[in-house]
Tab-separated table of C-alpha atoms and ligand atoms in Angstrom:
chain	number	residue	atom	x	y	z
A	1	MET	CA	20.360	-12.987	-20.632
A	2	VAL	CA	19.736	-10.866	-17.556
A	3	LYS	CA	20.417	-12.610	-14.363
A	4	ALA	CA	17.669	-13.395	-12.167
A	5	ALA	CA	17.333	-11.990	-8.663
A	6	LEU	CA	15.615	-12.315	-5.426
A	7	TYR	CA	13.276	-9.750	-4.039
A	8	VAL	CA	12.258	-9.921	-0.542
A	9	ILE	CA	9.355	-7.945	0.852
A	10	SER	CA	8.910	-7.484	4.520
A	11	GLY	CA	6.927	-5.008	6.898
A	12	PRO	CA	4.781	-4.900	9.902
A	13	SER	CA	1.494	-6.962	9.657
A	14	GLY	CA	-1.326	-5.080	8.236
A	15	VAL	CA	1.035	-2.626	6.299
A	16	GLY	CA	-0.272	-3.977	2.996
A	17	LYS	CA	2.354	-6.470	2.130
A	18	GLY	CA	-0.247	-8.674	0.588
A	19	THR	CA	-1.954	-6.190	-1.558
A	20	VAL	CA	1.357	-4.633	-2.912
A	21	CYS	CA	2.526	-8.235	-3.762
A	22	ARG	CA	-0.642	-9.225	-5.484
A	23	GLU	CA	-0.780	-5.607	-7.629
A	24	LEU	CA	2.950	-6.072	-8.447
A	25	LEU	CA	2.322	-9.667	-9.642
A	26	ALA	CA	-0.812	-8.657	-11.739
A	27	GLN	CA	0.946	-5.729	-13.332
A	28	SER	CA	4.558	-6.852	-14.119
A	29	ASP	CA	5.412	-10.323	-15.329
A	30	ALA	CA	9.335	-9.891	-14.374
A	31	LEU	CA	8.495	-11.567	-11.118
A	32	THR	CA	7.158	-14.850	-9.530
A	33	LEU	CA	5.838	-15.355	-6.110
A	34	SER	CA	7.409	-18.205	-3.845
A	35	ILE	CA	4.648	-19.597	-1.866
A	36	SER	CA	5.844	-20.319	1.467
A	37	ALA	CA	4.889	-23.315	3.648
A	38	THR	CA	3.355	-22.659	7.277
A	39	THR	CA	1.943	-24.391	10.090
A	40	ARG	CA	-0.766	-21.650	10.646
A	41	ALA	CA	-4.300	-22.677	10.047
A	42	PRO	CA	-5.787	-21.552	6.823
A	43	ARG	CA	-7.836	-18.534	7.103
A	44	ALA	CA	-11.425	-18.632	5.640
A	45	GLY	CA	-10.768	-18.440	1.418
A	46	GLU	CA	-6.943	-19.520	1.718
A	47	VAL	CA	-6.107	-22.524	-0.488
A	48	ASP	CA	-3.399	-25.154	-0.055
A	49	GLY	CA	-0.707	-24.766	-2.318
A	50	VAL	CA	-1.999	-21.321	-3.522
A	51	ASN	CA	-1.683	-19.093	-0.681
A	52	TYR	CA	0.458	-21.383	1.308
A	53	HIS	CA	1.486	-24.798	1.418
A	54	PHE	CA	-0.391	-25.801	4.764
A	55	LEU	CA	1.639	-28.222	6.962
A	56	SER	CA	1.634	-30.064	10.087
A	57	LYS	CA	4.203	-28.754	12.785
A	58	GLU	CA	5.712	-32.345	12.537
A	59	ASP	CA	5.956	-32.226	8.510
A	60	PHE	CA	7.364	-28.862	8.938
A	61	LEU	CA	10.023	-29.498	11.410
A	62	GLN	CA	11.107	-32.691	9.506
A	63	ARG	CA	11.501	-30.320	6.586
A	64	VAL	CA	13.686	-28.261	8.583
A	65	GLU	CA	15.878	-31.129	9.461
A	66	ASN	CA	16.147	-32.186	5.993
A	67	GLY	CA	17.397	-28.876	5.028
A	68	ASP	CA	14.517	-27.904	2.760
A	69	PHE	CA	14.228	-24.208	3.689
A	70	LEU	CA	16.502	-21.373	2.493
A	71	GLU	CA	14.929	-19.766	5.388
A	72	TRP	CA	12.348	-20.114	8.025
A	73	ALA	CA	11.035	-18.394	11.365
A	74	GLU	CA	8.747	-18.765	14.001
A	75	VAL	CA	6.332	-15.716	13.499
A	76	TYR	CA	3.410	-15.030	16.009
A	77	GLY	CA	3.562	-18.699	17.412
A	78	ASN	CA	3.763	-20.388	14.111
A	79	PHE	CA	6.284	-21.627	11.661
A	80	TYR	CA	6.832	-20.219	8.016
A	81	GLY	CA	9.513	-20.992	5.604
A	82	THR	CA	10.666	-20.574	2.100
A	83	LEU	CA	11.501	-23.682	-0.056
A	84	ARG	CA	14.744	-23.803	-1.168
A	85	SER	CA	14.169	-26.039	-4.425
A	86	ALA	CA	11.055	-23.710	-5.401
A	87	VAL	CA	13.185	-20.704	-5.366
A	88	GLN	CA	16.290	-22.508	-6.893
A	89	ASP	CA	14.095	-23.632	-9.738
A	90	GLU	CA	12.819	-20.383	-10.549
A	91	LEU	CA	16.021	-18.621	-10.583
A	92	ASP	CA	17.558	-21.365	-12.756
A	93	LYS	CA	14.818	-20.770	-15.171
A	94	GLY	CA	16.022	-16.952	-15.189
A	95	ARG	CA	13.030	-15.906	-13.468
A	96	ASN	CA	12.985	-13.040	-10.711
A	97	VAL	CA	11.607	-14.309	-7.463
A	98	LEU	CA	9.492	-12.539	-4.849
A	99	LEU	CA	9.566	-13.574	-1.171
A	100	GLU	CA	6.931	-12.040	1.204
A	101	ILE	CA	8.504	-13.039	4.514
A	102	ASP	CA	9.240	-11.684	7.899
A	103	THR	CA	12.449	-9.831	9.182
A	104	ALA	CA	13.995	-12.709	10.759
A	105	GLY	CA	13.894	-14.726	7.568
A	106	ALA	CA	14.783	-11.869	5.196
A	107	ARG	CA	18.103	-11.770	7.144
A	108	GLN	CA	18.713	-15.398	6.796
A	109	VAL	CA	18.312	-14.649	3.166
A	110	LYS	CA	20.713	-11.894	3.033
A	111	LYS	CA	23.363	-13.685	4.541
A	112	LEU	CA	22.885	-16.538	2.293
A	113	MET	CA	22.285	-14.376	-0.868
A	114	PRO	CA	23.984	-11.043	-0.328
A	115	GLU	CA	22.638	-9.914	-3.674
A	116	ALA	CA	19.133	-10.303	-2.850
A	117	VAL	CA	17.145	-7.138	-2.612
A	118	LEU	CA	15.486	-6.448	0.414
A	119	ILE	CA	12.820	-3.937	0.619
A	120	PHE	CA	10.829	-2.839	3.695
A	121	LEU	CA	7.269	-1.499	3.519
A	122	ALA	CA	6.666	0.873	6.478
A	123	PRO	CA	3.201	2.221	7.587
A	124	PRO	CA	2.274	5.907	7.239
A	125	SER	CA	1.851	5.844	10.964
A	126	PRO	CA	0.930	3.200	13.665
A	127	GLN	CA	-2.456	4.593	13.979
A	128	GLU	CA	-3.320	3.962	10.121
A	129	LEU	CA	-1.426	0.337	10.597
A	130	LEU	CA	-4.000	-0.435	13.362
A	131	ARG	CA	-6.993	0.941	11.360
A	132	ARG	CA	-6.066	-1.519	8.322
A	133	LEU	CA	-5.342	-4.356	10.734
A	134	LYS	CA	-8.808	-3.812	11.872
A	135	GLU	CA	-10.456	-3.086	8.485
A	136	ARG	CA	-8.819	-6.293	6.881
A	137	ASN	CA	-11.108	-8.503	9.491
A	138	THR	CA	-8.946	-11.461	9.327
A	139	ASP	CA	-7.641	-11.443	13.086
A	140	SER	CA	-8.929	-11.810	16.234
A	141	PRO	CA	-8.739	-8.804	18.728
A	142	GLU	CA	-6.239	-10.919	20.423
A	143	GLU	CA	-4.210	-11.700	17.575
A	144	ILE	CA	-4.336	-7.937	16.598
A	145	GLU	CA	-3.053	-6.857	19.722
A	146	ARG	CA	-0.223	-9.432	19.587
A	147	ARG	CA	0.894	-7.939	16.288
A	148	GLN	CA	0.931	-4.616	17.511
A	149	ARG	CA	3.013	-5.685	20.318
A	150	CYS	CA	5.549	-6.453	17.867
A	151	LEU	CA	5.145	-3.350	16.065
A	152	GLN	CA	8.315	-1.410	17.537
A	153	ASP	CA	10.846	-4.102	17.249
A	154	GLU	CA	9.725	-4.776	13.841
A	155	LEU	CA	10.063	-1.100	12.554
A	156	ALA	CA	13.661	-1.218	13.932
A	157	GLN	CA	14.452	-3.912	11.629
A	158	LYS	CA	14.339	-1.666	8.673
A	159	VAL	CA	17.971	-0.804	8.705
A	160	TYR	CA	18.585	-4.256	7.367
A	161	TYR	CA	17.031	-3.605	4.202
A	162	ASP	CA	18.151	-2.010	0.761
A	163	GLN	CA	15.110	0.069	0.387
A	164	VAL	CA	12.544	1.443	2.687
A	165	LEU	CA	9.370	2.399	1.357
A	166	VAL	CA	6.323	4.214	2.944
A	167	ASN	CA	3.084	2.254	1.802
A	168	ASP	CA	0.895	5.031	1.594
A	169	ARG	CA	-1.031	4.627	-1.808
A	170	VAL	CA	-0.677	1.097	-3.192
A	171	ALA	CA	-0.265	2.335	-6.611
A	172	ASP	CA	3.031	4.412	-5.850
A	173	THR	CA	4.457	1.480	-3.849
A	174	VAL	CA	4.223	-0.718	-6.700
A	175	GLU	CA	5.493	1.524	-8.953
A	176	GLN	CA	8.479	2.110	-6.965
A	177	ILE	CA	9.037	-1.553	-6.795
A	178	CYS	CA	8.821	-1.921	-10.329
A	179	ARG	CA	11.448	0.883	-11.105
A	180	ILE	CA	13.681	-1.099	-8.150
A	181	VAL	CA	13.630	-4.290	-10.346
A	182	SER	CA	14.010	-2.452	-13.673
A	183	GLN	CA	17.039	-0.663	-12.366
A	184	ASN	CA	18.634	-3.749	-10.649
A	185	GLN	CA	18.550	-5.471	-13.943
A	186	LEU	CA	20.474	-2.747	-15.639
B	1	5GP	P1	0.216	-14.371	8.023
B	1	5GP	O1	-0.077	-15.390	9.134
B	1	5GP	O2	-0.477	-13.069	8.227
B	1	5GP	O3	-0.222	-14.889	6.576
B	1	5GP	O4	1.801	-14.067	7.787
B	1	5GP	C1	2.264	-13.730	9.235
B	1	5GP	C2	3.755	-13.314	9.004
B	1	5GP	O5	4.466	-14.451	8.336
B	1	5GP	C3	4.078	-12.162	7.858
B	1	5GP	O6	4.820	-11.210	8.286
B	1	5GP	C4	4.542	-12.793	6.555
B	1	5GP	O7	5.364	-11.697	5.760
B	1	5GP	C5	5.646	-13.987	7.301
B	1	5GP	N1	5.638	-15.005	6.341
B	1	5GP	C6	4.951	-15.558	5.380
B	1	5GP	N2	5.771	-16.531	4.804
B	1	5GP	C7	6.943	-16.444	5.495
B	1	5GP	C8	8.233	-17.331	5.202
B	1	5GP	O8	8.005	-18.147	4.281
B	1	5GP	N3	9.405	-17.209	5.852
B	1	5GP	C9	9.156	-16.311	6.865
B	1	5GP	N4	10.216	-16.281	7.731
B	1	5GP	N5	8.284	-15.389	7.117
B	1	5GP	C10	7.059	-15.627	6.334
């Protein structure tokens, strides 16, 4: 049996991580998405247990104390974390796991699991990133500005990644990731 692996996708807010992951999961049954926990309030249309496990801050911090998280980080003022048991259960079943997490979390994962494959999605340009953030219409102007301020610091994190892909056309990015997964399984 091929050994299951962990794939981590990060990149600045608005770069298209969500779209790329959705397409990737639709096209390839080689990957299972890990559903993160967060203290952020659900956005319109988001469902508990599907998009995230939405937790109170108290519950989240209790789970941190219990050691339930493989990694966790504070991102834009909220906590986000990957539940250790969910990831390990899938890996034990021989399934590749996909994490869509921030750069601080990705570095924690790489430290614990050096064989994890870290993939950074970069925008074609800062202008295009701002256009996408405004277009998706999910964040307030203040939130967009806050995410924009973090951009340079976030882009600098790409040096810690095994692969850096410019997400210009989603279909091309998905194809590149599928190739990375197949090559890693050889
Ligand atoms: P959003 O609030 O837009 O859903 O996500 C904000 C940021 O949190 C994104 O950069 C996303 O990758 C990151 N994120 C989502 N889940 C996790 C997680 O489990 N751990 C970490 N470290 N970051 C996460």
